Short mmCIF file of C-alpha atoms in Angstrom, two decimals:
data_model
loop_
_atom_site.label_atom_id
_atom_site.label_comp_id
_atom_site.label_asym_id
_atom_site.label_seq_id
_atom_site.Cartn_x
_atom_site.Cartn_y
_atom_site.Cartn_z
CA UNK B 1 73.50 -63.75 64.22
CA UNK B 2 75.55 -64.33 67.00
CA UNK B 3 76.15 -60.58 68.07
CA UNK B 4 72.29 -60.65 67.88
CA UNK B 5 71.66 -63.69 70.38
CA UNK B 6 74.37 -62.15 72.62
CA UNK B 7 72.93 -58.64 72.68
CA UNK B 8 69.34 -60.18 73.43
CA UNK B 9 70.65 -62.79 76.11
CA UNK B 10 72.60 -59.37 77.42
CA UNK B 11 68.56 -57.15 77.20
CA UNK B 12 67.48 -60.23 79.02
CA UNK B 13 69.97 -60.15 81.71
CA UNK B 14 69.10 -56.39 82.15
CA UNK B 15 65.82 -56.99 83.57
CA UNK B 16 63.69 -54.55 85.04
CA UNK B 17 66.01 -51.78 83.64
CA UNK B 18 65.91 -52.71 79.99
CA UNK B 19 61.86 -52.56 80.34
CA UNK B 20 61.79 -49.38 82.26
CA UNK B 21 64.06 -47.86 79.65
CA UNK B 22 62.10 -49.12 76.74
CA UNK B 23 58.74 -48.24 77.83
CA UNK B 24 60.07 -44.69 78.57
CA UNK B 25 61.12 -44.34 74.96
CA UNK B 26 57.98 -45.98 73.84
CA UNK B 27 55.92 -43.38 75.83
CA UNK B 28 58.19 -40.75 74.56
CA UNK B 29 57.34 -42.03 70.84
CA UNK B 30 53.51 -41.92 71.20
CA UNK B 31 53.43 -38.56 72.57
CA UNK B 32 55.50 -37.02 69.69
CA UNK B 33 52.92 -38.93 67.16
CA UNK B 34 49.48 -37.76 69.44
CA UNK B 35 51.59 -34.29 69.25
CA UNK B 36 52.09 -34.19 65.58
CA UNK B 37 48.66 -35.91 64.73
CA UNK B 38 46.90 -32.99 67.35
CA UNK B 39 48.71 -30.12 65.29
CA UNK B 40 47.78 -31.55 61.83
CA UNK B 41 44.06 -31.86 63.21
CA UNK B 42 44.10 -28.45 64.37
CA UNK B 43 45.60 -27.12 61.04
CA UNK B 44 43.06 -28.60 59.00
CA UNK B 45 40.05 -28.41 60.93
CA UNK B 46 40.71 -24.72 61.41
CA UNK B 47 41.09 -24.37 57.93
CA UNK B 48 38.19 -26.02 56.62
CA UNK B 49 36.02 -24.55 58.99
CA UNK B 50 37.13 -21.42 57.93
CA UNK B 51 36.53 -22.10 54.52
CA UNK B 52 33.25 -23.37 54.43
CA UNK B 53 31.88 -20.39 56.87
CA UNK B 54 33.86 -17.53 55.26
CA UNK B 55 36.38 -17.96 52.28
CA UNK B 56 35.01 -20.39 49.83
CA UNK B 57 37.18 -21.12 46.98
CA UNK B 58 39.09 -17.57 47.15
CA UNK B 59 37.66 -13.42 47.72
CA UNK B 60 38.01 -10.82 45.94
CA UNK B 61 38.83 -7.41 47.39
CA UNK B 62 38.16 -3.74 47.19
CA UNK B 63 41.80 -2.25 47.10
CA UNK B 64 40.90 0.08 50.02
CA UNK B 65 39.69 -3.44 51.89
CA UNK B 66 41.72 -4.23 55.25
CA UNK B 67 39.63 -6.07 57.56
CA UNK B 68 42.23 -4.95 60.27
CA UNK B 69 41.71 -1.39 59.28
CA UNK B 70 37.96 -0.33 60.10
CA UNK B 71 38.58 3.35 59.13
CA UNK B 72 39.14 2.49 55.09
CA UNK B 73 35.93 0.40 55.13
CA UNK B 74 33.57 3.43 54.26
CA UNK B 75 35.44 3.71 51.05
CA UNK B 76 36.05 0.23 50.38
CA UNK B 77 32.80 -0.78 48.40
CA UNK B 78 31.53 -0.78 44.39
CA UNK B 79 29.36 -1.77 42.11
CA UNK B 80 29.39 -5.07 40.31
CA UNK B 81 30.60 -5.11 36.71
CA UNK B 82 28.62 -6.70 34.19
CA UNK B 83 30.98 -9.66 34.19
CA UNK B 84 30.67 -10.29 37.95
CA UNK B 85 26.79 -10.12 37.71
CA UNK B 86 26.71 -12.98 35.36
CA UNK B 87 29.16 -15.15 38.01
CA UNK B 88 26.79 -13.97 40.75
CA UNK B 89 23.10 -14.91 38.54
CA UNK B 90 25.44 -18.46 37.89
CA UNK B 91 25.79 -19.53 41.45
CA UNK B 92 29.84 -19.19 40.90
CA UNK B 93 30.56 -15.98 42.98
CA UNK B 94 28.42 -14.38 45.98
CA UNK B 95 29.01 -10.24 47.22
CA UNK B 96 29.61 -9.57 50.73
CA UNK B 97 29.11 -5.79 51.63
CA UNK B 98 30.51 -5.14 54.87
CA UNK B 99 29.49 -1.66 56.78
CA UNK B 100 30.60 -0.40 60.25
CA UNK B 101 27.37 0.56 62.11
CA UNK B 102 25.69 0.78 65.63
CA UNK B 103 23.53 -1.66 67.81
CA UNK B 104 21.41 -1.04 70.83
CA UNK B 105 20.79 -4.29 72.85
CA UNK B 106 18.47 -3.74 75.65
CA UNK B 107 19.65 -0.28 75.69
CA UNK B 108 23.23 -0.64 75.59
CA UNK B 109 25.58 0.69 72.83
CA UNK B 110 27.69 -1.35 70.99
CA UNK B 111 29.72 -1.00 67.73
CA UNK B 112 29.31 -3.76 65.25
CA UNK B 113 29.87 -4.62 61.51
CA UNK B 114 26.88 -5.03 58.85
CA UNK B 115 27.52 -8.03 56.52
CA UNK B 116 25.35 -7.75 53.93
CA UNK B 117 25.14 -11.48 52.24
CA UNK B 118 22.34 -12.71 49.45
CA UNK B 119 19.89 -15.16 51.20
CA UNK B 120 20.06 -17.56 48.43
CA UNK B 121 23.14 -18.34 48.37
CA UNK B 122 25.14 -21.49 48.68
CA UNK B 123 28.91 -20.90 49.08
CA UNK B 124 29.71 -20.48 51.98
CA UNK B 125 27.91 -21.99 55.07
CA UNK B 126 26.28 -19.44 56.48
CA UNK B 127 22.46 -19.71 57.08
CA UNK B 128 21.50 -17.11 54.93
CA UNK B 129 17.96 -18.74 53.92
CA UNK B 130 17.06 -17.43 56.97
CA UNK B 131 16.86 -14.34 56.11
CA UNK B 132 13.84 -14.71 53.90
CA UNK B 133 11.63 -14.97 57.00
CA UNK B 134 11.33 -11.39 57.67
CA UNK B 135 8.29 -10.20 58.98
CA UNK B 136 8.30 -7.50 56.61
CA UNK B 137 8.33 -4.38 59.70
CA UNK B 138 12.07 -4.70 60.90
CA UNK B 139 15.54 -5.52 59.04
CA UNK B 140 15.56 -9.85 59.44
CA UNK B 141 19.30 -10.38 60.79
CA UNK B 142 21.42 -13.42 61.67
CA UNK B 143 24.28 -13.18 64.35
CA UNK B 144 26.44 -16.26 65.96
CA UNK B 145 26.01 -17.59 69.54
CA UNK B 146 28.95 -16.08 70.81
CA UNK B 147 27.29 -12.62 69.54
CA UNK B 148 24.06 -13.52 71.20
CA UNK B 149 25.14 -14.02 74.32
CA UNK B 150 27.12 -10.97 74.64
CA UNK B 151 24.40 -8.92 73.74
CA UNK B 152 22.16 -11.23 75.74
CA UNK B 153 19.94 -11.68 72.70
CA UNK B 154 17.49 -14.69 71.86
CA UNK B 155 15.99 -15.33 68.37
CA UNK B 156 12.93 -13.20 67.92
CA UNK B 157 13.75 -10.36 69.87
CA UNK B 158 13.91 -7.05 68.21
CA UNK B 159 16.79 -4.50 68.93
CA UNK B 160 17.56 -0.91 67.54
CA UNK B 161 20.59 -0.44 64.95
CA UNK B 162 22.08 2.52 63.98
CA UNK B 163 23.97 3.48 60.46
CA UNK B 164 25.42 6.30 58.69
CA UNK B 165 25.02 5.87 54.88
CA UNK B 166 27.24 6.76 51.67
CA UNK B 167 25.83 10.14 51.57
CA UNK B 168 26.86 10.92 55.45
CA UNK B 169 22.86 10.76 56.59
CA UNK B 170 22.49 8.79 59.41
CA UNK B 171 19.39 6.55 60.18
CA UNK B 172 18.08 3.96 62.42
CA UNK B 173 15.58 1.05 62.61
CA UNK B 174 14.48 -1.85 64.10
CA UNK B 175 16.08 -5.02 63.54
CA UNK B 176 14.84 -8.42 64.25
CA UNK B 177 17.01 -11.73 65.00
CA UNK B 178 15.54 -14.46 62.81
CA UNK B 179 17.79 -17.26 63.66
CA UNK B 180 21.75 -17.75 65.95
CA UNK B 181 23.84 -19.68 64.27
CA UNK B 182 26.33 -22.08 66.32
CA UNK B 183 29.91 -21.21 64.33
CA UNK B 184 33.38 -21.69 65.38
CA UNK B 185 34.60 -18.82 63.24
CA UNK B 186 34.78 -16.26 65.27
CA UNK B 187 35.02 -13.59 62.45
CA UNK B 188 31.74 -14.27 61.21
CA UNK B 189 30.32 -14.49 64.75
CA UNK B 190 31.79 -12.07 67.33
CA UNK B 191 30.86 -8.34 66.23
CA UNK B 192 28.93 -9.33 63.38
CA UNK B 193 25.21 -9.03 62.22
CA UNK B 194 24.55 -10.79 58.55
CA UNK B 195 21.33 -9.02 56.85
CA UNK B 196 19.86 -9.33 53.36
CA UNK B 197 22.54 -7.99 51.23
CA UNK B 198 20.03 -5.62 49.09
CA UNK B 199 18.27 -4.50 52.03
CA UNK B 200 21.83 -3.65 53.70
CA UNK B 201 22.74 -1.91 50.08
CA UNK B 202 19.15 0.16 50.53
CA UNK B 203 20.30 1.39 54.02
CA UNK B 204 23.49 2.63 52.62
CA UNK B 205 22.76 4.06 49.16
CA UNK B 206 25.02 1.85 47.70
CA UNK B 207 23.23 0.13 44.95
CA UNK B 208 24.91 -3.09 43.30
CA UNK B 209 27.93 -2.66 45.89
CA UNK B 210 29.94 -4.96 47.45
CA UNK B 211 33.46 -4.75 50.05
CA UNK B 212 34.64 -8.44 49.01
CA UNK B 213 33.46 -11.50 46.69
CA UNK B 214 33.47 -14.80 47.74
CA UNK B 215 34.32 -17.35 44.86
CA UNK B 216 33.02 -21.48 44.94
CA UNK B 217 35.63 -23.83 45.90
CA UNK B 218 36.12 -25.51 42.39
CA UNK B 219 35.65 -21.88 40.34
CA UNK B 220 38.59 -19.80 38.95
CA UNK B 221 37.89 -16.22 37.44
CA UNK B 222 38.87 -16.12 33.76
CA UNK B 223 41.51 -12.74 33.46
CA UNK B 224 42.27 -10.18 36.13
CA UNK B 225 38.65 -8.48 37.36
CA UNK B 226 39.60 -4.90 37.05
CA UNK B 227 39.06 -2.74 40.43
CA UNK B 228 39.24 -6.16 42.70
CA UNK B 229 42.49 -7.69 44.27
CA UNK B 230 42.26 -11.57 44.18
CA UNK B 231 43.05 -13.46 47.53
CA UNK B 232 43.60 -17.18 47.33
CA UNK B 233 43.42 -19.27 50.05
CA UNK B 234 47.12 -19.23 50.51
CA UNK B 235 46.71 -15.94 51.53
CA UNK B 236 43.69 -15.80 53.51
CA UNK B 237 44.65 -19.06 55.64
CA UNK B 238 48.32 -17.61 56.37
CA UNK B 239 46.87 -16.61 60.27
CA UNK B 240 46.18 -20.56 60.31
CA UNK B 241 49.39 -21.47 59.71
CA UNK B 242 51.11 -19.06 61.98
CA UNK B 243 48.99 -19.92 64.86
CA UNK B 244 49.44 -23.53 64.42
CA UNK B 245 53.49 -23.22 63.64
CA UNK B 246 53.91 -21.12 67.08
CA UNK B 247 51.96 -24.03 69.10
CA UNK B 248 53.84 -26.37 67.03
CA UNK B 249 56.92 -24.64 68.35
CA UNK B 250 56.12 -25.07 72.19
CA UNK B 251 55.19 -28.53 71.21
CA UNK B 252 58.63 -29.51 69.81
CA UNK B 253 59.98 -28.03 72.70
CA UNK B 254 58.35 -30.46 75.21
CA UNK B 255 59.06 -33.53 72.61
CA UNK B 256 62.64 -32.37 72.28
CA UNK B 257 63.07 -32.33 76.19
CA UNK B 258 60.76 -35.85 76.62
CA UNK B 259 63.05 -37.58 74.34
CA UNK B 260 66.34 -35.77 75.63
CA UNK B 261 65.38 -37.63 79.01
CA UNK B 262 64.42 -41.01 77.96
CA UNK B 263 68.03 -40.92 75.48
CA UNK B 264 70.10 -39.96 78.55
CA UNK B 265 68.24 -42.77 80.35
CA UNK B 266 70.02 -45.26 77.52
CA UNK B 267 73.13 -43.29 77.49
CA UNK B 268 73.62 -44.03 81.15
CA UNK B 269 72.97 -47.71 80.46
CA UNK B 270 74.81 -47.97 77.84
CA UNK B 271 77.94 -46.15 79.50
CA UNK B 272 77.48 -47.89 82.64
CA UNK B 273 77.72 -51.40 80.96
CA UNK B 274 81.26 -50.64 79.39
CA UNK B 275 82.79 -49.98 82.27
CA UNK B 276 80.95 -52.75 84.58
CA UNK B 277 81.33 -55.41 81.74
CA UNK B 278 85.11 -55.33 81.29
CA UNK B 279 85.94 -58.53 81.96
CA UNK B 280 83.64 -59.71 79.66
CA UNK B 281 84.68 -57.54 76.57
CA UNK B 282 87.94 -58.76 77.53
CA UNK B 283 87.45 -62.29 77.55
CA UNK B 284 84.92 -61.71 74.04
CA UNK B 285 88.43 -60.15 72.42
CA UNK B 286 90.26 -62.74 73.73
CA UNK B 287 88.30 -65.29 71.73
CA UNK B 288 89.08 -63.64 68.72
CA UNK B 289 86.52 -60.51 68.11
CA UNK B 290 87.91 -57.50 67.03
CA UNK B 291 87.36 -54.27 69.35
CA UNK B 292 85.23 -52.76 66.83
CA UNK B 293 83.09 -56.32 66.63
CA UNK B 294 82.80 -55.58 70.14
CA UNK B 295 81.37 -52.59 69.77
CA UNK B 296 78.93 -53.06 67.40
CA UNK B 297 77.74 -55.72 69.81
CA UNK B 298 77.11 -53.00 72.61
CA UNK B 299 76.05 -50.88 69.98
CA UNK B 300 73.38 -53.35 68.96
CA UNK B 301 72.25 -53.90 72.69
CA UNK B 302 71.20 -50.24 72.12
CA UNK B 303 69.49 -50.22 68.58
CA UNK B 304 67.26 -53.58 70.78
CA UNK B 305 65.59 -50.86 73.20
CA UNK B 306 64.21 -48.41 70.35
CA UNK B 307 63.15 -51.88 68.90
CA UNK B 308 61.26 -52.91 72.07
CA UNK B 309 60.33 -49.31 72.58
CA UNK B 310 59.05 -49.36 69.01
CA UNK B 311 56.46 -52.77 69.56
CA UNK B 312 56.04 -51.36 72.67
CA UNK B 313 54.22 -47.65 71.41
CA UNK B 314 52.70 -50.22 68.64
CA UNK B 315 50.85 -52.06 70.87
CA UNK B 316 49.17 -49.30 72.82
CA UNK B 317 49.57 -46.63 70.81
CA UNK B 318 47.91 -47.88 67.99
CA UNK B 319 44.59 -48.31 69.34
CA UNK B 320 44.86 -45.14 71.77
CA UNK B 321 45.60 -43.09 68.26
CA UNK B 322 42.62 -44.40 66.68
CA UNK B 323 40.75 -43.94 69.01
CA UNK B 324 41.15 -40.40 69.59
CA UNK B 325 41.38 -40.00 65.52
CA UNK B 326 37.57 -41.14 65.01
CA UNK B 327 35.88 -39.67 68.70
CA UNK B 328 38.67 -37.12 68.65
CA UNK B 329 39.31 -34.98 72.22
CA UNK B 330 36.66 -33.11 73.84
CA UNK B 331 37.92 -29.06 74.83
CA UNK B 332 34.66 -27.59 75.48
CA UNK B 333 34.82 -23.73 74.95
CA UNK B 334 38.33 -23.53 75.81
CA UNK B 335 39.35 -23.28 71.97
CA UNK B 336 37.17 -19.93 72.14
CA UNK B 337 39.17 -18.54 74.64
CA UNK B 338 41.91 -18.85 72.38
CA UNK B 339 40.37 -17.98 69.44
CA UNK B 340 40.61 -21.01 67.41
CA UNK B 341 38.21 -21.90 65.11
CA UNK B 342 37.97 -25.84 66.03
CA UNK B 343 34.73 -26.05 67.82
CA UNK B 344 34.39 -27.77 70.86
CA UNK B 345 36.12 -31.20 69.70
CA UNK B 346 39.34 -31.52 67.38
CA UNK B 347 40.51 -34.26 65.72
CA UNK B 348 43.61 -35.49 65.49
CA UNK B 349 44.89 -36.90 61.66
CA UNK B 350 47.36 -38.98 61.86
CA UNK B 351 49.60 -40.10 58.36
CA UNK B 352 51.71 -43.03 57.73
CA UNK B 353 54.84 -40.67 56.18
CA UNK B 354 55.19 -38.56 58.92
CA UNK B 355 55.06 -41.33 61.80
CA UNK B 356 57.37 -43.46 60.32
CA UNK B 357 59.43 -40.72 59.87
CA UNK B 358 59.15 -39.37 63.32
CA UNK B 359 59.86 -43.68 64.25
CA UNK B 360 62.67 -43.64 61.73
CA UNK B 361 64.62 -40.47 63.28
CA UNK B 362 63.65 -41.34 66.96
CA UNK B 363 65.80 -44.80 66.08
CA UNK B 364 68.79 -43.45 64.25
CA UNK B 365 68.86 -40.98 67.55
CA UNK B 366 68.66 -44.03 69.87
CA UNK B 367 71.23 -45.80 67.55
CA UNK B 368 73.66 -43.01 67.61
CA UNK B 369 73.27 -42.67 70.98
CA UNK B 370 74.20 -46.47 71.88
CA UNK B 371 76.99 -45.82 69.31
CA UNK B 372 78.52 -43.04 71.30
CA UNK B 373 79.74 -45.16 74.56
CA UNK B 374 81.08 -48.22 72.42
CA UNK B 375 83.91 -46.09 70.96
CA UNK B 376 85.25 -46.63 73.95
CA UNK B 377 85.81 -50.04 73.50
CA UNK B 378 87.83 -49.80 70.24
CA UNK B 379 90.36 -48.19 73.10
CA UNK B 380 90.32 -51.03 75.39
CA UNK B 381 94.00 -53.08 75.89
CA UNK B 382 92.53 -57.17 76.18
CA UNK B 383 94.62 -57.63 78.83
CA UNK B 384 93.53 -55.09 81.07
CA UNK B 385 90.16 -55.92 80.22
CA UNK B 386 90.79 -59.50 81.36
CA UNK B 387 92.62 -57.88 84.86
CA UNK B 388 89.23 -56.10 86.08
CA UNK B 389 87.66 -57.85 88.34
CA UNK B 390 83.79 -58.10 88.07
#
């Protein structure tokens, strides 16, 4: 108790350094937390985005499927089993048939992918019901905003495409865009067109075929489906989680260098007051504490500014992080640039385990480092401590 009053009387004495030092490390704390809850956010909004618009519960694939690899796609298609047919007539699975073909916007070329998708459908979130609105003349097609406006294309208009089918014929028609959707996948958007699946299976001669299934979120297929490789979503969200650990990495960079400055800041106080205070560890020895009492009286003086720092990031921190955790941060399209699938806000998430433990580490650091410059005090002769003049 009394190493406690004397540390806080010695905080007090400190004055305007002890509160520039503590609301350094305070600002360094909050920006560690915003950075953590901003990379979580990002994480999990990309990933739920992405499964809701494109990989459901888990796909299956053709083994000659790499959506990387355009030039195996002609080959990577077949028909439904029986067994698959009765997931698809129970809601539980829905066929995606993807083709490489041609589109002529206002008479430009420009290669694209067919995704043929079943208008009733209700797994993932694309708005196939559109597709029943066809005006019965030319191929009803969706495509995303991004796609629009790089073909400079408005809902209604009617554009040429272009496809060569299974049995090497090529043919053309007219193809009509029944609705935009506003995604922020952009591998359902950019280079896409979405058509009735058995209208796209028509075009190609390709009856009952399919490139990839997409399985509901709570449904798990019963055996291995022969002729189909199963991708969970531990697979198919592994580009999520290396995009978000390589900004994660510049992010602990900055944090590591933030709170490398604000330490050194308390380093320099701490070191400065051994040397300075002399006299007074001295006469404190003198009255009967032991050298290392002393130091775990300086070292205390320490541990107080990640305490202050700590109420200190509490007080606006708190508020600031809820805040931005229910409006969340406004980017506009710069996530497109980037090719994140976050939309045009993210939202940070926060947890209680991993900000106590970034609170809990920060501390021991500032404790260790308050530690560091008291040693030098267990080296100290009382007498020559006494000798210094103030």
């Amino acid at each position: 108790m009394i190493n406690l009053k004397l540390a806080w009387r010695n905080i007090r004495g400190a004055g305007i350094r002890a509160i520039l030092n503590s609301l350094v490390l305070s600002l360094v704390i909050v920006i560690i937390i915003w950075m953590q809850g901003l990379y979580d956010g990002m994480s999990e909004q990309m990933s739920r985005a992405m499964i809701d618009m494109e990989l459901g519960g888990g796909q299956l694939w053709h083994p000659a499927y790499d959506p990387y690899n355009p030039m195996e796609l002609p080959d990577a298609h077949q028909p439904l089993s029986d067994k698959l047919k009765k997931y698809v007539a129970e809601g539980k699975i829905t066929p995606i048939l993807v083709v490489q073909g041609t589109m002529y916007p206002h008479g430009r070329m420009q290669a694209i992918f067919f995704r043929g998708i079943d208008p009733s459908q209700d797994i993932i979130q694309v708005p196939s019901r559109h597709l029943d609105n066809g005006d019965g003349y030319s191929i009803p097609v969706i495509i995303g905003k991004r796609m629009a406006e790089n073909s400079n294309l408005k809902e209604g208009e009617t554009f040429t495409i272009q496809w060569r089918n299974a049995e090497g014929v090529y043919d053309a028609a007219d193809a009509k865009v029944i609705h935009i959707m506003d995604t922020p996948v952009s591998t359902v958007d950019i280079g896409q067109v979405w058509m009735p699946l058995n209208q796209l299976q028509s075009m190609m001669a390709l009856p009952d075929a399919a490139t990839l299934i997409i399985s509901k979120a709570d449904f798990e297929f019963s055996g291995e489906i022969i002729g189909w490789d199963f991708k969970p979503l531990s697979f198919l969200l592994k580009e999520v989680e290396a995009l978000v650990k390589s900004k994660q990495g510049g992010g602990m960079l900055m944090s590591i260098v933030l709170l490398f400055l604000a330490l050194i800041a308390i380093f320099d106080t701490q070191l400065l007051a051994v040397f300075r205070r002399k006299r007074e560890i001295g006469m404190l020895i003198a009255m009967g504490m032991t050298p290392r009492q002393v130091g775990r009286l300086f070292t205390l003086e320490g541990s107080l500014y990640g305490i202050i720092a700590i109420a200190m990031s509490a007080i606006y921190g708190i508020p600031l992080m809820i805040w931005t955790q229910v409006n969340g941060l406004y980017f506009g399209d710069m996530m497109d640039d980037f090719g994140m699938a976050l939309g045009n806000t993210l939202y940070p998430i926060y947890t209680v385990s991993k900000t106590l433990a970034i609170v809990i580490t920060i501390f021991l650091i500032v404790l260790f480092v308050s530690y560091y410059p008291a040693r030098k005090i267990a080296k100290m002769n009382p007498t020559d401590a006494l000798r210094t003049s103030t």
